[in-house]
PDB file of C-alpha atoms in Angstrom:
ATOM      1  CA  UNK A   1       0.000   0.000   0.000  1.00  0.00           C
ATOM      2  CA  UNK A   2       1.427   3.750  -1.214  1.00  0.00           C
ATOM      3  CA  UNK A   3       1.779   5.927   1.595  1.00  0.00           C
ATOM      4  CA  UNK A   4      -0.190   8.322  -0.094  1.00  0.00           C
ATOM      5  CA  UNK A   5      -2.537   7.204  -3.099  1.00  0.00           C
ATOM      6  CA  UNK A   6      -3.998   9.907  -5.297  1.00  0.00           C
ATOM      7  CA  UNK A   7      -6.554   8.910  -8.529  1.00  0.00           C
ATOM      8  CA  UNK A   8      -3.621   9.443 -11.345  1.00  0.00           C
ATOM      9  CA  UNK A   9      -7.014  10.949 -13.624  1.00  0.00           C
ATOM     10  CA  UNK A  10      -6.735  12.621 -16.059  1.00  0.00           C
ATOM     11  CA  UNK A  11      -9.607  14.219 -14.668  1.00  0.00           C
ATOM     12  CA  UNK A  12     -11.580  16.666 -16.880  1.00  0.00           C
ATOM     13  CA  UNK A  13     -14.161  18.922 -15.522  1.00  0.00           C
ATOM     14  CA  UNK A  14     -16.263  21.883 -17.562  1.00  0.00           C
ATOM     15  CA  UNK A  15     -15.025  25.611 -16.727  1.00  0.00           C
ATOM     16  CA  UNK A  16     -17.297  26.931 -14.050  1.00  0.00           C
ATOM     17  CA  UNK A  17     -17.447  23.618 -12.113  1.00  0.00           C
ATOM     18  CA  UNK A  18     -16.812  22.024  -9.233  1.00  0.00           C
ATOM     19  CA  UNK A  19     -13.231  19.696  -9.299  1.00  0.00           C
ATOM     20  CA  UNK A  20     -13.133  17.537  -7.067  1.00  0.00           C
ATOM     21  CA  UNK A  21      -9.605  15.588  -5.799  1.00  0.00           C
ATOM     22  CA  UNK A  22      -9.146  12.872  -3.594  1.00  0.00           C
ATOM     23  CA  UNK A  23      -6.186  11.387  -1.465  1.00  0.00           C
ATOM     24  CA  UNK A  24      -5.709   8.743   1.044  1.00  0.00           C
ATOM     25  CA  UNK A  25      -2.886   8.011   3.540  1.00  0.00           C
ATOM     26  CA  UNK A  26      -1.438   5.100   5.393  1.00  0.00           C
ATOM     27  CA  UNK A  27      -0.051   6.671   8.600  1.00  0.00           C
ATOM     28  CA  UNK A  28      -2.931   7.285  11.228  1.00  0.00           C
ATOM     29  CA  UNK A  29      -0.219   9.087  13.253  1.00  0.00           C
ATOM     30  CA  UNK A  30       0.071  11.755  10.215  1.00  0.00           C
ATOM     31  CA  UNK A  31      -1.449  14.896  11.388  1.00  0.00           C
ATOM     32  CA  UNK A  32      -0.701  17.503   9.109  1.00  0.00           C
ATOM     33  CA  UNK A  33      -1.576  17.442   5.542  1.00  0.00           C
ATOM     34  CA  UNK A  34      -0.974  19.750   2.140  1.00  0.00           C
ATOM     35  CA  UNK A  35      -1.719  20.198  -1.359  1.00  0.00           C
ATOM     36  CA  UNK A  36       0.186  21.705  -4.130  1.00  0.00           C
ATOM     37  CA  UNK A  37      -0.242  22.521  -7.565  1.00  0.00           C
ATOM     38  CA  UNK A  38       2.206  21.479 -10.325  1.00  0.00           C
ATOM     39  CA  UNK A  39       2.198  23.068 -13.791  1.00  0.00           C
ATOM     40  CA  UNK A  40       3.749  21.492 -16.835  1.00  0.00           C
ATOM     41  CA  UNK A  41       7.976  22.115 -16.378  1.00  0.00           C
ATOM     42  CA  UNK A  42       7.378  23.629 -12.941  1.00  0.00           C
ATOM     43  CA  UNK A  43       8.016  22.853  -9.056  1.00  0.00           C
ATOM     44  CA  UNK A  44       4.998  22.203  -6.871  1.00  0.00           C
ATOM     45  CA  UNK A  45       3.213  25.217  -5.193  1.00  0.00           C
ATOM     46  CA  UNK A  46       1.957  25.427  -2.343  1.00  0.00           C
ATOM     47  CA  UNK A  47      -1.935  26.055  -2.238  1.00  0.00           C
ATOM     48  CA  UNK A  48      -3.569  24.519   1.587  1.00  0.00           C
ATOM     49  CA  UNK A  49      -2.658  22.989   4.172  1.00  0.00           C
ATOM     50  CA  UNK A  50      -4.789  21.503   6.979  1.00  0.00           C
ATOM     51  CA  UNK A  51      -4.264  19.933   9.832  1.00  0.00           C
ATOM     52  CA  UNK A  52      -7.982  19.823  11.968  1.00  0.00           C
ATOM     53  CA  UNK A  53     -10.614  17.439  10.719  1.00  0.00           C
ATOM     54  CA  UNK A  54     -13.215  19.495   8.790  1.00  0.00           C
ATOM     55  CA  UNK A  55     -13.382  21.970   5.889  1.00  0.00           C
ATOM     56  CA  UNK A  56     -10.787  25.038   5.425  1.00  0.00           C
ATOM     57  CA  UNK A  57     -11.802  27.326   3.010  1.00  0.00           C
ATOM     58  CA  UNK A  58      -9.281  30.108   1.014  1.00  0.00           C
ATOM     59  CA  UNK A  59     -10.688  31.723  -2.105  1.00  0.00           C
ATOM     60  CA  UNK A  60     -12.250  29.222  -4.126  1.00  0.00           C
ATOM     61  CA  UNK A  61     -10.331  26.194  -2.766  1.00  0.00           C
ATOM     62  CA  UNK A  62     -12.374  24.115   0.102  1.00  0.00           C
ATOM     63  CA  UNK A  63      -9.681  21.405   1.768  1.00  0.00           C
ATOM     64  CA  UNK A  64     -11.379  18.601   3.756  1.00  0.00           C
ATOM     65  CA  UNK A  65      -9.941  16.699   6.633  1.00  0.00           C
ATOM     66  CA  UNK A  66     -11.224  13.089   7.866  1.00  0.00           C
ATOM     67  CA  UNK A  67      -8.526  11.708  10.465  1.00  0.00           C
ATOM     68  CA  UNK A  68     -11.032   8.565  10.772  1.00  0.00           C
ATOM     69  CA  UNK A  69     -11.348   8.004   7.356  1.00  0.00           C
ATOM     70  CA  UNK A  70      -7.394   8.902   6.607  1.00  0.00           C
ATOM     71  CA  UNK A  71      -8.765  10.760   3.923  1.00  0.00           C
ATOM     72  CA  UNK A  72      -8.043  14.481   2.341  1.00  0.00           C
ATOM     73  CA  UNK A  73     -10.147  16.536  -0.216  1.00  0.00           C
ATOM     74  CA  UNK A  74      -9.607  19.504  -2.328  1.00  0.00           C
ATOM     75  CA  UNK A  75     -12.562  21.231  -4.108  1.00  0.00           C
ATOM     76  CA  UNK A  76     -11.814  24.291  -6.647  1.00  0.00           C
ATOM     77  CA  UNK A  77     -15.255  26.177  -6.779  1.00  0.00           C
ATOM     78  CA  UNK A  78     -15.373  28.184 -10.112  1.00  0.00           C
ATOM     79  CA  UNK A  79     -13.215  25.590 -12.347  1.00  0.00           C
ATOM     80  CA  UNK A  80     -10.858  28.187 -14.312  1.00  0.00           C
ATOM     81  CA  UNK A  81      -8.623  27.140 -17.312  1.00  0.00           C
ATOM     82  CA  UNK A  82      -6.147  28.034 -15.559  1.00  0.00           C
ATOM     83  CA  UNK A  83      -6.404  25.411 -12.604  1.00  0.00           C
ATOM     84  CA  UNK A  84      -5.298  22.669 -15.242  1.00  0.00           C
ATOM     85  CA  UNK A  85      -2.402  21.196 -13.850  1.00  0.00           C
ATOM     86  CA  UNK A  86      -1.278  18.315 -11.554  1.00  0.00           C
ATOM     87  CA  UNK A  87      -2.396  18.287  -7.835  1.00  0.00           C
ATOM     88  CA  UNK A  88      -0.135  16.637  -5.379  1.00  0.00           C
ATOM     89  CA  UNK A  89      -1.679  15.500  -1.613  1.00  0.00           C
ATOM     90  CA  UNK A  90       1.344  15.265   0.818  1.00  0.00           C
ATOM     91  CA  UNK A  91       1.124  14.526   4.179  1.00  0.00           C
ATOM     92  CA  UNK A  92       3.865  14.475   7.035  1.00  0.00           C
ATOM     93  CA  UNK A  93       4.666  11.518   8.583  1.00  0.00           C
ATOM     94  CA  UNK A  94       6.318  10.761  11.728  1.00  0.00           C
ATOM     95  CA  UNK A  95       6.278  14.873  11.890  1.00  0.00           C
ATOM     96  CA  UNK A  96       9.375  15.092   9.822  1.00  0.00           C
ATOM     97  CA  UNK A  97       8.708  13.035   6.491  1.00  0.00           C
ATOM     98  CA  UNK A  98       6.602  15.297   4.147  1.00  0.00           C
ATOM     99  CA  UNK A  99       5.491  12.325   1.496  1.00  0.00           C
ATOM    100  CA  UNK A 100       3.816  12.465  -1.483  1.00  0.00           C
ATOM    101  CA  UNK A 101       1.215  10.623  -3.548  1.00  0.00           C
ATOM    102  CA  UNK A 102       1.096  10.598  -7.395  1.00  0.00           C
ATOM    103  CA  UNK A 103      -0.595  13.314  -8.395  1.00  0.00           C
ATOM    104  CA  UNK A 104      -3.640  13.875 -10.072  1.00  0.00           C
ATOM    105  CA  UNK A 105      -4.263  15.607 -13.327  1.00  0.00           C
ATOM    106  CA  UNK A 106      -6.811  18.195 -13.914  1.00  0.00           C
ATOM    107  CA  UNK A 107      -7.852  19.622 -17.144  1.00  0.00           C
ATOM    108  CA  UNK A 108     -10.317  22.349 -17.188  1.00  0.00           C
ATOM    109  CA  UNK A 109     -12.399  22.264 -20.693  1.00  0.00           C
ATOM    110  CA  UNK A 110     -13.214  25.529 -21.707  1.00  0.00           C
TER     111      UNK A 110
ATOM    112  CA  UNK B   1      16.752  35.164   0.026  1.00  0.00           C
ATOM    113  CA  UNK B   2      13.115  35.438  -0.848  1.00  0.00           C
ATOM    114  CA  UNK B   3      12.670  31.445  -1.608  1.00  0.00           C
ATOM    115  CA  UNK B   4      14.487  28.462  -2.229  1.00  0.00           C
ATOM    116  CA  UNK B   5      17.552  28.520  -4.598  1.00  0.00           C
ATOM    117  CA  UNK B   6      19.091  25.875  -6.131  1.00  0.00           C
ATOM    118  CA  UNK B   7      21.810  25.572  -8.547  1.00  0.00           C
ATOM    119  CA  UNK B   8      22.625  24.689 -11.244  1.00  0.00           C
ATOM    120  CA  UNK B   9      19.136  25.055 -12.919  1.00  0.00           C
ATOM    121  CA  UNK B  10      20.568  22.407 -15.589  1.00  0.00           C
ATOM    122  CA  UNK B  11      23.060  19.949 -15.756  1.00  0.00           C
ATOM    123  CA  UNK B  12      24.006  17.947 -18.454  1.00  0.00           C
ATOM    124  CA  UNK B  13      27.121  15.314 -17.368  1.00  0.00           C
ATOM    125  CA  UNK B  14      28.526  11.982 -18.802  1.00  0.00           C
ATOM    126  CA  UNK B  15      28.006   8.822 -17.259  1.00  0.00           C
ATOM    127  CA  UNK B  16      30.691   8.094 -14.390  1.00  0.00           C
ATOM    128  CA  UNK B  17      31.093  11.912 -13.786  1.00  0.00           C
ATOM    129  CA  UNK B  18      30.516  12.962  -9.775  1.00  0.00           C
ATOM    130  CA  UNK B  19      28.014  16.069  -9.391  1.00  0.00           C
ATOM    131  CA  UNK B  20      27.058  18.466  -6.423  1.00  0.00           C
ATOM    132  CA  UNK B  21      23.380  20.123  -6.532  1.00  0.00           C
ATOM    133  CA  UNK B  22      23.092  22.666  -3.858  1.00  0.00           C
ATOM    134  CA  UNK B  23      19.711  23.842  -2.080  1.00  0.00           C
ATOM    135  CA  UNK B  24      20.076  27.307  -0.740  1.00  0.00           C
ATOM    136  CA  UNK B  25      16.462  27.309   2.171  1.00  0.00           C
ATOM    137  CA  UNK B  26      14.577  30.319   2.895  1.00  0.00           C
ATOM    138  CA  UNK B  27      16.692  32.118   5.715  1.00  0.00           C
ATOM    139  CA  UNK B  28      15.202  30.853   9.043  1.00  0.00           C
ATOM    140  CA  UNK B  29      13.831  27.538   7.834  1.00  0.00           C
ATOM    141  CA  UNK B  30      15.271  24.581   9.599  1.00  0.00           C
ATOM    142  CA  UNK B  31      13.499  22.232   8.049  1.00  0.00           C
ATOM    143  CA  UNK B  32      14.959  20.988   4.360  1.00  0.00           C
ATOM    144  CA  UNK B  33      13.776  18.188   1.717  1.00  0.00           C
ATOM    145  CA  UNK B  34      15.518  16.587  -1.191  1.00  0.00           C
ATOM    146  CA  UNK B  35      12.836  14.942  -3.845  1.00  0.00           C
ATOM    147  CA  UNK B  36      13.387  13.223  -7.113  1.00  0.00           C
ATOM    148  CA  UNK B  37      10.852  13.772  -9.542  1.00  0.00           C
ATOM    149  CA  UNK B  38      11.715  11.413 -13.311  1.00  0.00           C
ATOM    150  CA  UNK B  39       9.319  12.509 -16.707  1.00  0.00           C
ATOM    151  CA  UNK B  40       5.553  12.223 -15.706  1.00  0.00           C
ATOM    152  CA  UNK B  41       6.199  10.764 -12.564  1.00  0.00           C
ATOM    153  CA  UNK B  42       5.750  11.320  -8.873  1.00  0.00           C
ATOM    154  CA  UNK B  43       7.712  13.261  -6.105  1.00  0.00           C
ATOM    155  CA  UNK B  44      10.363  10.792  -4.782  1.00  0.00           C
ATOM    156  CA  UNK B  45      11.461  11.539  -1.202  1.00  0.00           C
ATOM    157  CA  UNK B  46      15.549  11.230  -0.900  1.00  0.00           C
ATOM    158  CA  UNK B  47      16.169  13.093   2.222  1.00  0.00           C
ATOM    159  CA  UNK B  48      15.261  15.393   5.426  1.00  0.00           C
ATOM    160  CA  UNK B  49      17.540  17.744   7.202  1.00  0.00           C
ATOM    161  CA  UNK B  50      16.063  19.145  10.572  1.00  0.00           C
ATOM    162  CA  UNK B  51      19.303  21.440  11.256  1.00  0.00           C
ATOM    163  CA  UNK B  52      22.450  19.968  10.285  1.00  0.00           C
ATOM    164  CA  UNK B  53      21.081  16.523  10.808  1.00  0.00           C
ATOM    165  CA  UNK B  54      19.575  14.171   8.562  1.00  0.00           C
ATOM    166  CA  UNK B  55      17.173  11.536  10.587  1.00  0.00           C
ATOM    167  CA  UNK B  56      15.702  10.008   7.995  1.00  0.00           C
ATOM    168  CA  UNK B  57      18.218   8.901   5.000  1.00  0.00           C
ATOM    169  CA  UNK B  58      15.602   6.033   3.483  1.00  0.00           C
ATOM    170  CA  UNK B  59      15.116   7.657   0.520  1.00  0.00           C
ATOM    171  CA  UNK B  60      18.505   7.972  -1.075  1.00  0.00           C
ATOM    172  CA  UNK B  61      18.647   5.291  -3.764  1.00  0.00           C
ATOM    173  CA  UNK B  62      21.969   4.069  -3.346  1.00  0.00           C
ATOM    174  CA  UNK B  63      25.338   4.836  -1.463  1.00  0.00           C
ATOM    175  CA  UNK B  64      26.204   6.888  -4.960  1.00  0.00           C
ATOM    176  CA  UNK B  65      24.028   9.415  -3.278  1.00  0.00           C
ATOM    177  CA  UNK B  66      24.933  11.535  -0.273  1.00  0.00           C
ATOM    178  CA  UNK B  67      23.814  15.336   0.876  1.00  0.00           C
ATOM    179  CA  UNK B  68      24.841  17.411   3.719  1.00  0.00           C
ATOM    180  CA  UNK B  69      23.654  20.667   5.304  1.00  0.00           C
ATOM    181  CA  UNK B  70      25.943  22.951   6.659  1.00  0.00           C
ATOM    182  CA  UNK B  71      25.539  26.209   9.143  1.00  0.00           C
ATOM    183  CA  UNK B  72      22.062  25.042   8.913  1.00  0.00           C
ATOM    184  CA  UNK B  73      21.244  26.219   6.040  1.00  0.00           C
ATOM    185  CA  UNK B  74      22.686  25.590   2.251  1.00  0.00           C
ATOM    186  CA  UNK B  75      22.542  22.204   1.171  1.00  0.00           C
ATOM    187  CA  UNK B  76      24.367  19.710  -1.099  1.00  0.00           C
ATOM    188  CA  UNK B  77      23.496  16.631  -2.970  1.00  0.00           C
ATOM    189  CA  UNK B  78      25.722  14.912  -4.508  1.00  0.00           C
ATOM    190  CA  UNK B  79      25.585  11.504  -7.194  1.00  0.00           C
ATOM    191  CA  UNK B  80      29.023   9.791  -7.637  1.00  0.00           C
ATOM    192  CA  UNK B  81      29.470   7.926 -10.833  1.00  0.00           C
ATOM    193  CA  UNK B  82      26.006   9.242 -12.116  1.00  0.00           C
ATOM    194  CA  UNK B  83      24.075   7.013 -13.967  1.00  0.00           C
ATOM    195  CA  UNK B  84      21.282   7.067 -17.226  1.00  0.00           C
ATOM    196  CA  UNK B  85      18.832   6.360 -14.764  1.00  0.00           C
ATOM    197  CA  UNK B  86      19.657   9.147 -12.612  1.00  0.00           C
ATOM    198  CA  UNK B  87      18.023  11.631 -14.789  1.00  0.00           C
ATOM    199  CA  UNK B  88      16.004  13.446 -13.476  1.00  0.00           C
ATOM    200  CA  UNK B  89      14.215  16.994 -11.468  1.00  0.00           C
ATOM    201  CA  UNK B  90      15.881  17.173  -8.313  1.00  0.00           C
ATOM    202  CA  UNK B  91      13.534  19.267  -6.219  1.00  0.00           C
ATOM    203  CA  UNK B  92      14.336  20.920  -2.609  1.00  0.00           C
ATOM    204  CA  UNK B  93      11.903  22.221  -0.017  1.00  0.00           C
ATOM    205  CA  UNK B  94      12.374  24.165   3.335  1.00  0.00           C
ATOM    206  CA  UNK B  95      10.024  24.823   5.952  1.00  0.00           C
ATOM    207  CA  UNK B  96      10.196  27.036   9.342  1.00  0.00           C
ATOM    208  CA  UNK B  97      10.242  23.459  11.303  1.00  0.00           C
ATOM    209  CA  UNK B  98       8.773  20.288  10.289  1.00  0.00           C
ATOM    210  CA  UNK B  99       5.190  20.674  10.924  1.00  0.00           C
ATOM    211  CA  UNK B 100       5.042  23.785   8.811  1.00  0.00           C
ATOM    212  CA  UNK B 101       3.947  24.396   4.694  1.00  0.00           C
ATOM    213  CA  UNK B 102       7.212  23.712   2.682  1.00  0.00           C
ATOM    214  CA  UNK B 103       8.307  25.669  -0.185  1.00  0.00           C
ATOM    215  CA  UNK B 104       9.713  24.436  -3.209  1.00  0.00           C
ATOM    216  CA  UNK B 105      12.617  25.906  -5.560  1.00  0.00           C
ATOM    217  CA  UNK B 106      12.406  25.602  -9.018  1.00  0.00           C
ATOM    218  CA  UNK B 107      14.645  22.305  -9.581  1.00  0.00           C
ATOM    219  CA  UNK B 108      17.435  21.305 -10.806  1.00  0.00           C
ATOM    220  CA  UNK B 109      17.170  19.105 -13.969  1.00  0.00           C
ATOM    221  CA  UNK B 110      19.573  16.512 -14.088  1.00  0.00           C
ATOM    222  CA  UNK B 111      20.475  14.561 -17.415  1.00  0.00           C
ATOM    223  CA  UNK B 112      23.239  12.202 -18.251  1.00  0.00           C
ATOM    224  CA  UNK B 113      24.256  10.929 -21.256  1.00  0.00           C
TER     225      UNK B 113
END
């Protein structure tokens, strides 16, 4: 089992939707938890991080925390072009080993 | 500095040759990452730093790969007697201490031929 499993997609959603991304982790003891945004040729960026079960809201990204469930969400309201790219769910294990799942790709049809 | 540097942005070396990559952390962080990222794939985790010290060295694929942090801050990674297969993005991150968002610099792509 991955440490950290992300849906590889391609996942294609119309502009002006709701994308919705989904990640799993292994380590129960993991307690804080991050998402970043890749474009094509780039390094990551850093767009949430949570680390309380629940929603946290900035902008139009929603991320979702369920420490029972060992599961993490990330919802971009307002789909823009723009959001295409690669989402990576990371979450820190053993407080000092940020690890990473897969990646998911997004691709926002005009 | 205003975010992570690393250097060289690109290196090209023959097989067998020895290279250094070096991570220059956002002043302050303690925290520093070394990923490996091949074509299309995922973020491979090589090492941690928390200061000077490097508790977790599971990632690093073989013992052709080594890094140290110095001063607590810059950081080097070096590949003896690179191979084909080491080609690759080699990404660093820092954060203010562990538990904290880490920031990435922009890579250094690694090819050898």
């Amino acid at each position: 089992q991955k440490e950290v499993e992300q849906n590889s997609g391609p996942l294609s959603v119309p502009e002006g939707a709701i994308a919705s991304l989904n990640c799993t982790y292994s380590d129960r003891g993991s307690q804080s938890f991050f998402w970043y945004r890749q474009y094509s040729g780039k390094s990551p960026e850093l767009i949430m991080s949570i680390y309380s079960n629940g929603d946290k809201e900035d902008g139009r990204f929603t991320a979702q925390l369920n420490k029972a469930s060992q599961y993490v969400s990330l919802l971009i309201r307002d789909s823009q072009p723009s959001d295409s790219a690669t989402y990576l769910c990371a979450a820190l294990q053993g407080a000092q080993k940020l690890v990473f799942g897969q990646g998911t790709r997004l691709t926002i049809n005009p | 500095g205003a975010g992570v540097s690393q250097s060289p942005s690109n290196k090209v070396t023959e097989k067998g040759k020895d290279v250094e990559l070096r991570c220059d952390p956002i002043s302050g962080h303690t925290a520093l990452y070394w990923y490996r990222q091949s074509l299309g794939q995922g973020l491979e985790f090589l090492i941690y730093f928390q200061g000077n010290s490097a508790p977790d060295k599971s990632g690093l694929p073989s013992d052709r790969f080594s890094a140290e942090r110095t001063g607590g801050s810059v950081s080097t990674l070096t590949i003896q007697r690179t191979q084909q297969e080491d080609s690759a993005v080699y990404l660093c991150a820092s954060s203010f201490i562990p538990d904290t968002e880490a920031f990435f610099g922009q890579g250094t792509r690694l090819t050898v031929v």
